[in-house]
XYZ file of C-alpha atoms in Angstrom:
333
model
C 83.846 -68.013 60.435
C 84.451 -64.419 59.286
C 85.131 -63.572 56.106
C 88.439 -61.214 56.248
C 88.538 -58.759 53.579
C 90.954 -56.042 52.744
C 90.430 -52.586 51.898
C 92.141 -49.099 51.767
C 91.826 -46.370 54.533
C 91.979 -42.643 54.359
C 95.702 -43.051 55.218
C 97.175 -45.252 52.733
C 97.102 -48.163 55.322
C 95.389 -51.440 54.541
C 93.730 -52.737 57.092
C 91.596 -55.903 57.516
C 87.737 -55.887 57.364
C 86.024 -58.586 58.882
C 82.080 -59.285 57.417
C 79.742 -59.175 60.131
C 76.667 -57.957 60.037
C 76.173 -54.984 59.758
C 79.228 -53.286 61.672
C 82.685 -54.427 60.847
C 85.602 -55.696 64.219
C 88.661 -57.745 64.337
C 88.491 -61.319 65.974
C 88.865 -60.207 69.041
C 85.887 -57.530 68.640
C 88.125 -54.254 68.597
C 87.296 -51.785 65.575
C 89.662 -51.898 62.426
C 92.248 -49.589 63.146
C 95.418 -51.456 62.149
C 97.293 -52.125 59.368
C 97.236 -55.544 58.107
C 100.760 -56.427 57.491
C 102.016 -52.901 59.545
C 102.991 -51.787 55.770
C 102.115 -48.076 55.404
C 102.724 -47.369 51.648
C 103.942 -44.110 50.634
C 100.321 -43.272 48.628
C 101.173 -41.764 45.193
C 99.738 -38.248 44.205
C 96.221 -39.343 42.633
C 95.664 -41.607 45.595
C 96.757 -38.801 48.591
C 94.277 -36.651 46.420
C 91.777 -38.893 46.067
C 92.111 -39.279 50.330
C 91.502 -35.935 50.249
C 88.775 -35.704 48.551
C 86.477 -38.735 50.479
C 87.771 -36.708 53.113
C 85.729 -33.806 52.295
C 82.951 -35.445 50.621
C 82.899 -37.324 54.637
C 83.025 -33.831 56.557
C 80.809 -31.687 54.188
C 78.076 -34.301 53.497
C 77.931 -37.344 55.470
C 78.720 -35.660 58.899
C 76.386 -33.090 58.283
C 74.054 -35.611 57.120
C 74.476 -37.870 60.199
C 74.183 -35.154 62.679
C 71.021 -34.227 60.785
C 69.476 -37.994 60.408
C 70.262 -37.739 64.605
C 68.537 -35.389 65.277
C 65.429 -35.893 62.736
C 65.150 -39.249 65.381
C 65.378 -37.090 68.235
C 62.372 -35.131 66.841
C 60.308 -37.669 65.788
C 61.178 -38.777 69.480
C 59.654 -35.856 70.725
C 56.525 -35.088 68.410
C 58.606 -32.341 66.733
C 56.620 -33.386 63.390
C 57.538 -30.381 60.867
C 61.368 -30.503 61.983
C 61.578 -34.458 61.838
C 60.206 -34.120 58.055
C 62.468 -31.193 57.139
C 65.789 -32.682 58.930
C 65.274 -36.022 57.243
C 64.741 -35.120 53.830
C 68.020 -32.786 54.338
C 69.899 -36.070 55.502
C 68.685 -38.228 52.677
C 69.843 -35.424 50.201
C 73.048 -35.193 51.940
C 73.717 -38.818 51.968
C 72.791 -39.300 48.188
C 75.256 -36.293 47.208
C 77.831 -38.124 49.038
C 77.420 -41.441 46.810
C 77.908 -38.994 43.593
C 80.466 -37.747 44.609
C 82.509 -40.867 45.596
C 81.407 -43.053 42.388
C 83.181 -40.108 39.950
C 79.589 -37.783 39.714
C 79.016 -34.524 39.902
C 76.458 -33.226 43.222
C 75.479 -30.168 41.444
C 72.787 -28.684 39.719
C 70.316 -30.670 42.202
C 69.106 -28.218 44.750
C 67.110 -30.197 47.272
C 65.938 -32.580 44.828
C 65.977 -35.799 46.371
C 63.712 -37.432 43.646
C 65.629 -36.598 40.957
C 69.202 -37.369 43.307
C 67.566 -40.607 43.884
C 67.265 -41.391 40.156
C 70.455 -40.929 39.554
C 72.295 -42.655 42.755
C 69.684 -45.269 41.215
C 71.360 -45.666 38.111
C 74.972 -46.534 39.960
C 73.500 -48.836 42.447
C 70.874 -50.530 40.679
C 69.573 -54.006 43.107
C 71.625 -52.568 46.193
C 68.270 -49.952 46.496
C 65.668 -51.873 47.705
C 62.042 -51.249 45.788
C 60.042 -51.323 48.656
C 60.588 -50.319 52.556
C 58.888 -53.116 54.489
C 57.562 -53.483 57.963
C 60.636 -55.044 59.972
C 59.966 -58.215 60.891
C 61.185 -57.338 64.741
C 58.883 -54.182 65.025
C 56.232 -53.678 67.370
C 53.836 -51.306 65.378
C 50.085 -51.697 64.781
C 49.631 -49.427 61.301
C 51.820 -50.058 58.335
C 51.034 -48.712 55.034
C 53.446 -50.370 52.397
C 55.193 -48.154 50.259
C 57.907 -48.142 47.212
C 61.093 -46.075 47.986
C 59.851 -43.827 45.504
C 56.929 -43.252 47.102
C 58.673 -42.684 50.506
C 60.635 -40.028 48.997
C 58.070 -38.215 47.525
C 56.373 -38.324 50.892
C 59.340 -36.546 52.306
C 59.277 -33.755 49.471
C 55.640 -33.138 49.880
C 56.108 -32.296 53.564
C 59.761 -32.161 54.474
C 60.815 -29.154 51.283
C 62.095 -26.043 52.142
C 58.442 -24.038 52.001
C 57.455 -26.811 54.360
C 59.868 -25.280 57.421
C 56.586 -22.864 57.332
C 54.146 -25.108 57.098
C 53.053 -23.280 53.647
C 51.627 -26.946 53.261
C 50.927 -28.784 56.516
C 51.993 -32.385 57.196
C 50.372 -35.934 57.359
C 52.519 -38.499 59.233
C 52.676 -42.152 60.670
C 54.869 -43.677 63.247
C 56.332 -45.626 60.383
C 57.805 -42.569 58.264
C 60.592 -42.908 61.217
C 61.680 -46.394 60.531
C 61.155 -46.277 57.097
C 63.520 -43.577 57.300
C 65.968 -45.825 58.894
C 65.812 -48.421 55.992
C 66.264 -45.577 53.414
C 69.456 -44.099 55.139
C 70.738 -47.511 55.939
C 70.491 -48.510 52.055
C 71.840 -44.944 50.477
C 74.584 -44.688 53.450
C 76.449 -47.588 52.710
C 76.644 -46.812 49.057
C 79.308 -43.862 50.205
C 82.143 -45.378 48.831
C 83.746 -46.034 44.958
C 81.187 -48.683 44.021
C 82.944 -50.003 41.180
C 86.862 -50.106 42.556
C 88.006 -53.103 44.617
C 88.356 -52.936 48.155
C 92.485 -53.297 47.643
C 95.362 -54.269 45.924
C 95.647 -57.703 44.885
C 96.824 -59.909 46.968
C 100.744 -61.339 46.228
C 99.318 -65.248 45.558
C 97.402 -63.493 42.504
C 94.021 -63.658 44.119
C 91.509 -60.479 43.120
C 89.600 -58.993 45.479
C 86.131 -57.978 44.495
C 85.015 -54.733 44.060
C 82.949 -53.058 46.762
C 79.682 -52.847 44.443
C 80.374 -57.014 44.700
C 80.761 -57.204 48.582
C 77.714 -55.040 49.377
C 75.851 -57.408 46.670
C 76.883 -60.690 47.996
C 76.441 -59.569 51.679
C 72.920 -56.972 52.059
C 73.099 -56.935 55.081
C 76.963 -55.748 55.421
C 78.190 -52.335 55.162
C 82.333 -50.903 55.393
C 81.893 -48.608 58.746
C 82.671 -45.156 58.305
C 84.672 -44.786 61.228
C 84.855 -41.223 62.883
C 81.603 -40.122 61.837
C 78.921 -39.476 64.045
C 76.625 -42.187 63.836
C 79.279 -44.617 63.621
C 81.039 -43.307 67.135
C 77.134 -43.597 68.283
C 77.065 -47.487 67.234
C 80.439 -47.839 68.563
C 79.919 -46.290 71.942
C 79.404 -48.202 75.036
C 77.143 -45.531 76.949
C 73.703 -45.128 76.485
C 73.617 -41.380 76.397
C 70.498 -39.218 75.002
C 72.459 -38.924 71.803
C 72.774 -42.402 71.437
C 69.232 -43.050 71.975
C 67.779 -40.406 70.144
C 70.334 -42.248 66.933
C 69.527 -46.290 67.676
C 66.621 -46.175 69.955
C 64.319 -48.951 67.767
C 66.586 -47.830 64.737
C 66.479 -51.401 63.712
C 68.814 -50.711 60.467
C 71.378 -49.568 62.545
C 71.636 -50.586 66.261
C 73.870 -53.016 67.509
C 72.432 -56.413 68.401
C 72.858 -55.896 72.208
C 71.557 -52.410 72.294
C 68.390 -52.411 74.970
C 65.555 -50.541 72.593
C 63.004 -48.553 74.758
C 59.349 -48.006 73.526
C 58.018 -45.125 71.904
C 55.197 -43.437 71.603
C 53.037 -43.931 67.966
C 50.537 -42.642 65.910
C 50.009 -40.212 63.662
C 50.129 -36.622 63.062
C 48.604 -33.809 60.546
C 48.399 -30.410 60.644
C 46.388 -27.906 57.988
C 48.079 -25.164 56.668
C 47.229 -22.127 57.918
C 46.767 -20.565 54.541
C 44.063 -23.428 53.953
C 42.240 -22.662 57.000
C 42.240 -18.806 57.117
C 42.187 -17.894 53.058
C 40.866 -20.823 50.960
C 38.467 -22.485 53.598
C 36.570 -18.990 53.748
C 36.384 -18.234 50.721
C 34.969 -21.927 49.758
C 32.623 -21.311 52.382
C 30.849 -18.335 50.464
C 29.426 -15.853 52.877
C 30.326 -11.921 52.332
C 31.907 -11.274 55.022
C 34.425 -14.140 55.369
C 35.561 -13.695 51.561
C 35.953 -10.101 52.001
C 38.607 -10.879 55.306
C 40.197 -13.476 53.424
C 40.718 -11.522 50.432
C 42.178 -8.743 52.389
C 44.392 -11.341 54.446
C 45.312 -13.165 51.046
C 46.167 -9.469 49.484
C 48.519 -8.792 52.654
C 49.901 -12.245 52.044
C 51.467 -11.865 49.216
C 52.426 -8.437 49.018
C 54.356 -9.331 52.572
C 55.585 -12.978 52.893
C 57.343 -15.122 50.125
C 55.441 -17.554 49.085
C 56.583 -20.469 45.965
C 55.424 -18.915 42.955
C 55.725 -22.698 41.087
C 59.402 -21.887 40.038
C 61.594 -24.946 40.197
C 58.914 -27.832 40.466
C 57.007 -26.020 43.311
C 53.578 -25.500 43.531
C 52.358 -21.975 42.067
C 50.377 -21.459 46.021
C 50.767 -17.566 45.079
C 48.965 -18.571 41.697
C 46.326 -20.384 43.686
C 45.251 -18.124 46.189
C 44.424 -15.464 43.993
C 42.776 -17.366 41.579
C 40.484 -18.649 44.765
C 40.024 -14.912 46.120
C 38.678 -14.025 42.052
C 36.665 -17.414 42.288
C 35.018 -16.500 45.493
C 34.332 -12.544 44.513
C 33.018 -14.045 41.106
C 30.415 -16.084 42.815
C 28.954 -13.110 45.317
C 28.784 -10.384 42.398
C-alpha cells in the first residue's frame, strides 16, 4: 500500500504524493496534478516569492542541466568521448547549484568547481550522498573499477573542465563513467528541493508531516518528480523516441521499470593531447632536429593560442612547456 504524502506545488495547490519508487502517480497511475482537497490557497507574499524563485532556480539550472545530462548520454551513445565528459561535468555543476540555491545558499563564487560545489551540497545532505558509486546489480558490463564519489568527480574535472573542450589534456574513459554518471545525477537531482522544510502544512487532526530531508532518508530510493522538466516529461512519456533513448536507454537510476533497454556498445577510450605528442614527446626524445621544431611549435603556441597559465586551480601547461623546451635545449648545448 502506498504511502500518500502531501506537499506544496509551484502554485500554492497541495496535491497528494504517492511513494513509489522512484517516480511519484496517483492510485490510478496518472501523474500528480490535482489538488488534494480542490483548496487553492491564496499563497501569501514570501510564499508567491519563494514560487518564484524555485521557478527560476528550475528554468536556469535544472532544465539546462537536464537537457545537458541528455545529451552527455546521447554522446557517450555515440563515442562522442570529449563532449560526453564536458556536457556531464556541466550537468553535475548545474544540478549541485540548484540544491544551493533551494536549501537558502548562495551558487556563487564557484565557477565550474564541482569539487568544491560538491563539498558544500555535502555538508546539507550529509548520508543522502552515497560514498561510493557501485556496479548496479542489473548491469551487464565486464570492467568495473570501484570508485568514491569523490573520486568520480575528480575524474570528470580532470577531463571534462573547460581547457578540456580542446583537448589541452586528452581523456581516459570506461563504459562505466556513463552509469556512474547516472547514480551521481540521480543522488544530487533529487536533493533540488528545501531539504529541511516539510513537505506541507500540518494536517487538521494535528499530525506533522516530515520534512523532505526525512522522506528522501527513510525512502533512498524515492524522489518528489520535478514535473515539466525535461527528463521528467522523458520518464513520463509513452514513446520511445531518440530523445528518450538517448535519456533512459540502460540509465538504470532513472528509467521506468517497463522501459525495454537496448544494448550498447563498451569499452574504453583515450586520447593524447596533442601538445604531448607534438611538443613534449620530442623534446623528451632528444635529437636536434625534433627539439628545434618543437621549440619553434611550442614558441608559436603560446604567443597564439590561450593556454591555462595555473590561475584558478589549473595546471600552469604554459609554465610546463617552456620549462620542457629550456630542459631539452639544456641537454643538446
Amino acid at each position: 500500500m502506498p504511502v500518500k504524502m502531501a506537499t506544496e506545488s509551484l502554485t500554492g495547490t497541495l496535491s497528494y504524493r504517492v511513494g513509489a519508487k522512484r517516480n511519484i502517480y496517483l492510485d490510478n497511475g496518472a501523474p500528480v496534478v490535482l489538488a488534494a482537497t480542490k483548496i487553492n490557497l491564496e499563497l501569501e507574499a514570501d510564499m508567491r516569492l519563494r514560487a518564484l524563485k524555485t521557478a527560476v532556480v528550475h528554468e536556469i539550472f535544472v532544465h539546462t542541466a537536464d537537457e545537458n545530462y541528455i545529451a552527455a548520454r546521447w554522446c557517450c551513445a555515440n563515442a562522442l568521448t570529449t563532449d560526453f565528459l564536458w556536457l556531464a561535468l556541466h550537468a553535475t555543476e548545474k544540478y549541485l547549484k540548484a540544491v544551493l540555491l533551494m536549501n537558502g545558499k548562495s551558487a556563487k563564487g564557484f565557477g565550474h568547481d564541482i569539487e568544491r560545489l560538491y563539498a558544500e551540497v555535502k555538508k546539507l545532505a550529509g548520508s543522502l550522498l552515497p560514498e561510493r558509486l557501485p556496479k548496479p546489480e542489473k548491469l551487464a558490463i565486464s570492467t568495473w573499477f570501484d570508485r568514491t564519489t569523490e573520486e568520480f568527480i575528480e575524474h570528470l574535472v580532470r577531463y571534462g573542465n573547460a581547457d578540456n573542450r580542446y583537448l589541452i589534456y586528452g581523456y581516459n574513459t570506461f563504459s562505466q563513467d556513463l552509469h556512474m554518471l547516472d547514480q551521481l545525477v540521480w543522488a544530487v537531482r533529487r536533493l533540488v528541493l528545501p531539504l529541511s522544510e516539510r513537505i506541507g502544512p500540518d494536517w487538521p487532526e494535528g499530525e506533522r508531516l516530515p520534512t523532505f530531508n526525512e522522506v528522501l532518508v527513510a525512502q533512498p530510493d524515492f524522489r518528489f518528480a520535478l514535473y515539466g522538466l525535461p527528463l521528467d516529461i522523458l520518464i513520463l512519456a509513452k514513446d520511445n523516441t531518440p530523445l528518450r533513448l538517448a535519456a533512459l536507454n540502460l540509465n538504470l537510476s532513472f528509467a521506468p521499470p517497463d522501459f525495454r533497454h537496448m544494448s550498447m556498445q563498451g569499452g574504453s577510450a583515450s586520447f593524447n593531447s596533442v601538445i604531448f605528442r607534438h611538443i613534449f614527446e620530442p623534446l623528451a626524445e632528444g635529437q636536434a632536429d625534433a627539439v628545434e621544431e618543437a621549440a619553434e611549435l611550442a614558441g608559436w603556441l603560446i604567443r597564439n593560442i590561450q593556454l591555462p597559465t595555473g590561475r584558478n586551480g589549473s595546471p600552469d601547461v604554459v609554465g610546463e612547456i617552456k620549462k620542457a623546451v629550456a630542459s631539452a635545449k639544456q641537454r643538446l648545448s
